[in-house]
Amino acid sequence: QVQLVESGGGLVQSGGSLRLSCATSGTTFSRYVMSWYRQPPGKEREYVADIGSTGVTHYRDSVKGRFTCSRDNAKNTVYLQMNSLKPEDTAVYYCKASLRSDSRVHYWGQGTQVTVSS
């Protein structure tokens, strides 16, 4: 059974940093494109960033230059380093694993709360 477990969320002041982790188990990690999404209070879930098995990354415009997505295939873990945090980054952050050969196959973590105070 595929499991994704996020950690690292918390409360931070504006301008601060947090590092989220998403540990996976139950599958071959390198077969998946790993993504981060977030759901701000009262809003729809939105895409944040993704990283392929070779390390190629993509980001939504509002986090470019502030967030860095990385992965450790040996540890089956993906990370989201978030710097220069803003109150509008407040959300529940989720990681998603999408099978490279068939994106219809995907799994979600349970989410971790990030709150940025002004």
Short mmCIF file of N, CA and C in Angstrom, two decimals, residues 55-101:
data_model
loop_
_atom_site.label_atom_id
_atom_site.label_comp_id
_atom_site.label_asym_id
_atom_site.label_seq_id
_atom_site.Cartn_x
_atom_site.Cartn_y
_atom_site.Cartn_z
N GLY A 55 15.13 15.24 -11.21
CA GLY A 55 15.36 16.47 -10.49
C GLY A 55 14.89 17.74 -11.18
N VAL A 56 14.28 17.62 -12.33
CA VAL A 56 13.74 18.80 -13.01
C VAL A 56 12.53 19.31 -12.22
N THR A 57 12.52 20.61 -11.99
CA THR A 57 11.47 21.20 -11.14
C THR A 57 10.65 22.24 -11.91
N HIS A 58 9.46 22.46 -11.41
CA HIS A 58 8.56 23.50 -11.90
C HIS A 58 7.87 24.12 -10.70
N TYR A 59 7.53 25.41 -10.84
CA TYR A 59 6.91 26.13 -9.71
C TYR A 59 5.80 27.04 -10.20
N ARG A 60 4.84 27.26 -9.32
CA ARG A 60 3.86 28.32 -9.63
C ARG A 60 4.57 29.65 -9.48
N ASP A 61 4.09 30.65 -10.22
CA ASP A 61 4.80 31.93 -10.29
C ASP A 61 4.98 32.57 -8.93
N SER A 62 3.99 32.47 -8.07
CA SER A 62 4.04 33.21 -6.81
C SER A 62 5.07 32.68 -5.82
N VAL A 63 5.63 31.50 -6.08
CA VAL A 63 6.62 30.95 -5.16
C VAL A 63 8.02 30.87 -5.78
N LYS A 64 8.12 31.19 -7.05
CA LYS A 64 9.43 31.13 -7.71
C LYS A 64 10.42 32.04 -7.00
N GLY A 65 11.61 31.52 -6.77
CA GLY A 65 12.64 32.29 -6.09
C GLY A 65 12.57 32.21 -4.58
N ARG A 66 11.47 31.69 -4.05
CA ARG A 66 11.31 31.56 -2.60
C ARG A 66 11.26 30.10 -2.15
N PHE A 67 10.64 29.25 -2.95
CA PHE A 67 10.49 27.83 -2.62
C PHE A 67 11.42 26.99 -3.48
N THR A 68 11.94 25.93 -2.90
CA THR A 68 12.78 24.98 -3.63
C THR A 68 12.31 23.57 -3.34
N CYS A 69 12.02 22.86 -4.41
CA CYS A 69 11.59 21.47 -4.30
C CYS A 69 12.78 20.56 -4.62
N SER A 70 12.98 19.56 -3.79
CA SER A 70 14.07 18.62 -4.02
C SER A 70 13.61 17.22 -3.62
N ARG A 71 14.38 16.23 -4.02
CA ARG A 71 14.02 14.86 -3.65
C ARG A 71 15.28 14.06 -3.39
N ASP A 72 15.15 13.08 -2.52
CA ASP A 72 16.21 12.14 -2.21
C ASP A 72 15.66 10.76 -2.54
N ASN A 73 16.05 10.25 -3.69
CA ASN A 73 15.50 8.96 -4.12
C ASN A 73 15.95 7.82 -3.22
N ALA A 74 17.09 7.97 -2.56
CA ALA A 74 17.57 6.93 -1.65
C ALA A 74 16.73 6.87 -0.38
N LYS A 75 16.16 8.03 -0.01
CA LYS A 75 15.34 8.09 1.21
C LYS A 75 13.85 8.09 0.90
N ASN A 76 13.51 8.02 -0.38
CA ASN A 76 12.10 8.02 -0.79
C ASN A 76 11.35 9.23 -0.24
N THR A 77 12.01 10.36 -0.28
CA THR A 77 11.47 11.56 0.34
C THR A 77 11.59 12.76 -0.60
N VAL A 78 10.57 13.59 -0.60
CA VAL A 78 10.59 14.85 -1.33
C VAL A 78 10.48 15.97 -0.31
N TYR A 79 11.12 17.09 -0.63
CA TYR A 79 11.18 18.22 0.29
C TYR A 79 10.66 19.49 -0.39
N LEU A 80 10.19 20.39 0.42
CA LEU A 80 9.84 21.72 -0.06
C LEU A 80 10.42 22.73 0.93
N GLN A 81 11.51 23.36 0.52
CA GLN A 81 12.13 24.41 1.33
C GLN A 81 11.42 25.71 1.01
N MET A 82 10.86 26.33 2.02
CA MET A 82 10.08 27.55 1.82
C MET A 82 10.75 28.69 2.58
N ASN A 83 11.23 29.66 1.83
CA ASN A 83 11.88 30.83 2.41
C ASN A 83 11.05 32.09 2.15
N SER A 84 11.36 33.13 2.87
CA SER A 84 10.67 34.42 2.70
C SER A 84 9.15 34.23 2.69
N LEU A 85 8.68 33.49 3.66
CA LEU A 85 7.25 33.16 3.71
C LEU A 85 6.39 34.40 3.92
N LYS A 86 5.22 34.38 3.32
CA LYS A 86 4.26 35.47 3.38
C LYS A 86 2.95 34.96 3.98
N PRO A 87 2.16 35.84 4.55
CA PRO A 87 0.86 35.38 5.09
C PRO A 87 0.01 34.67 4.05
N GLU A 88 0.13 35.06 2.79
CA GLU A 88 -0.67 34.40 1.75
C GLU A 88 -0.20 32.98 1.43
N ASP A 89 0.91 32.58 2.02
CA ASP A 89 1.36 31.19 1.89
C ASP A 89 0.66 30.27 2.90
N THR A 90 -0.10 30.85 3.79
CA THR A 90 -0.83 30.05 4.79
C THR A 90 -1.79 29.08 4.10
N ALA A 91 -1.64 27.80 4.41
CA ALA A 91 -2.45 26.77 3.76
C ALA A 91 -2.12 25.42 4.38
N VAL A 92 -2.94 24.44 4.02
CA VAL A 92 -2.57 23.05 4.26
C VAL A 92 -1.80 22.60 3.02
N TYR A 93 -0.61 22.08 3.24
CA TYR A 93 0.24 21.64 2.14
C TYR A 93 0.17 20.12 2.01
N TYR A 94 -0.01 19.69 0.77
CA TYR A 94 -0.14 18.26 0.47
C TYR A 94 0.94 17.85 -0.52
N CYS A 95 1.43 16.64 -0.39
CA CYS A 95 2.28 16.10 -1.44
C CYS A 95 1.49 15.06 -2.21
N LYS A 96 1.87 14.91 -3.45
CA LYS A 96 1.18 14.01 -4.38
C LYS A 96 2.23 13.25 -5.16
N ALA A 97 1.99 11.97 -5.33
CA ALA A 97 2.87 11.13 -6.14
C ALA A 97 2.09 10.69 -7.37
N SER A 98 2.60 11.02 -8.55
CA SER A 98 1.95 10.66 -9.81
C SER A 98 2.86 9.74 -10.59
N LEU A 99 2.35 8.59 -10.98
CA LEU A 99 3.15 7.63 -11.72
C LEU A 99 3.55 8.22 -13.07
N ARG A 100 4.84 8.17 -13.37
CA ARG A 100 5.33 8.79 -14.61
C ARG A 100 4.70 8.17 -15.85
N SER A 101 4.50 6.86 -15.82
CA SER A 101 3.98 6.17 -17.00
C SER A 101 2.47 6.30 -17.15
#
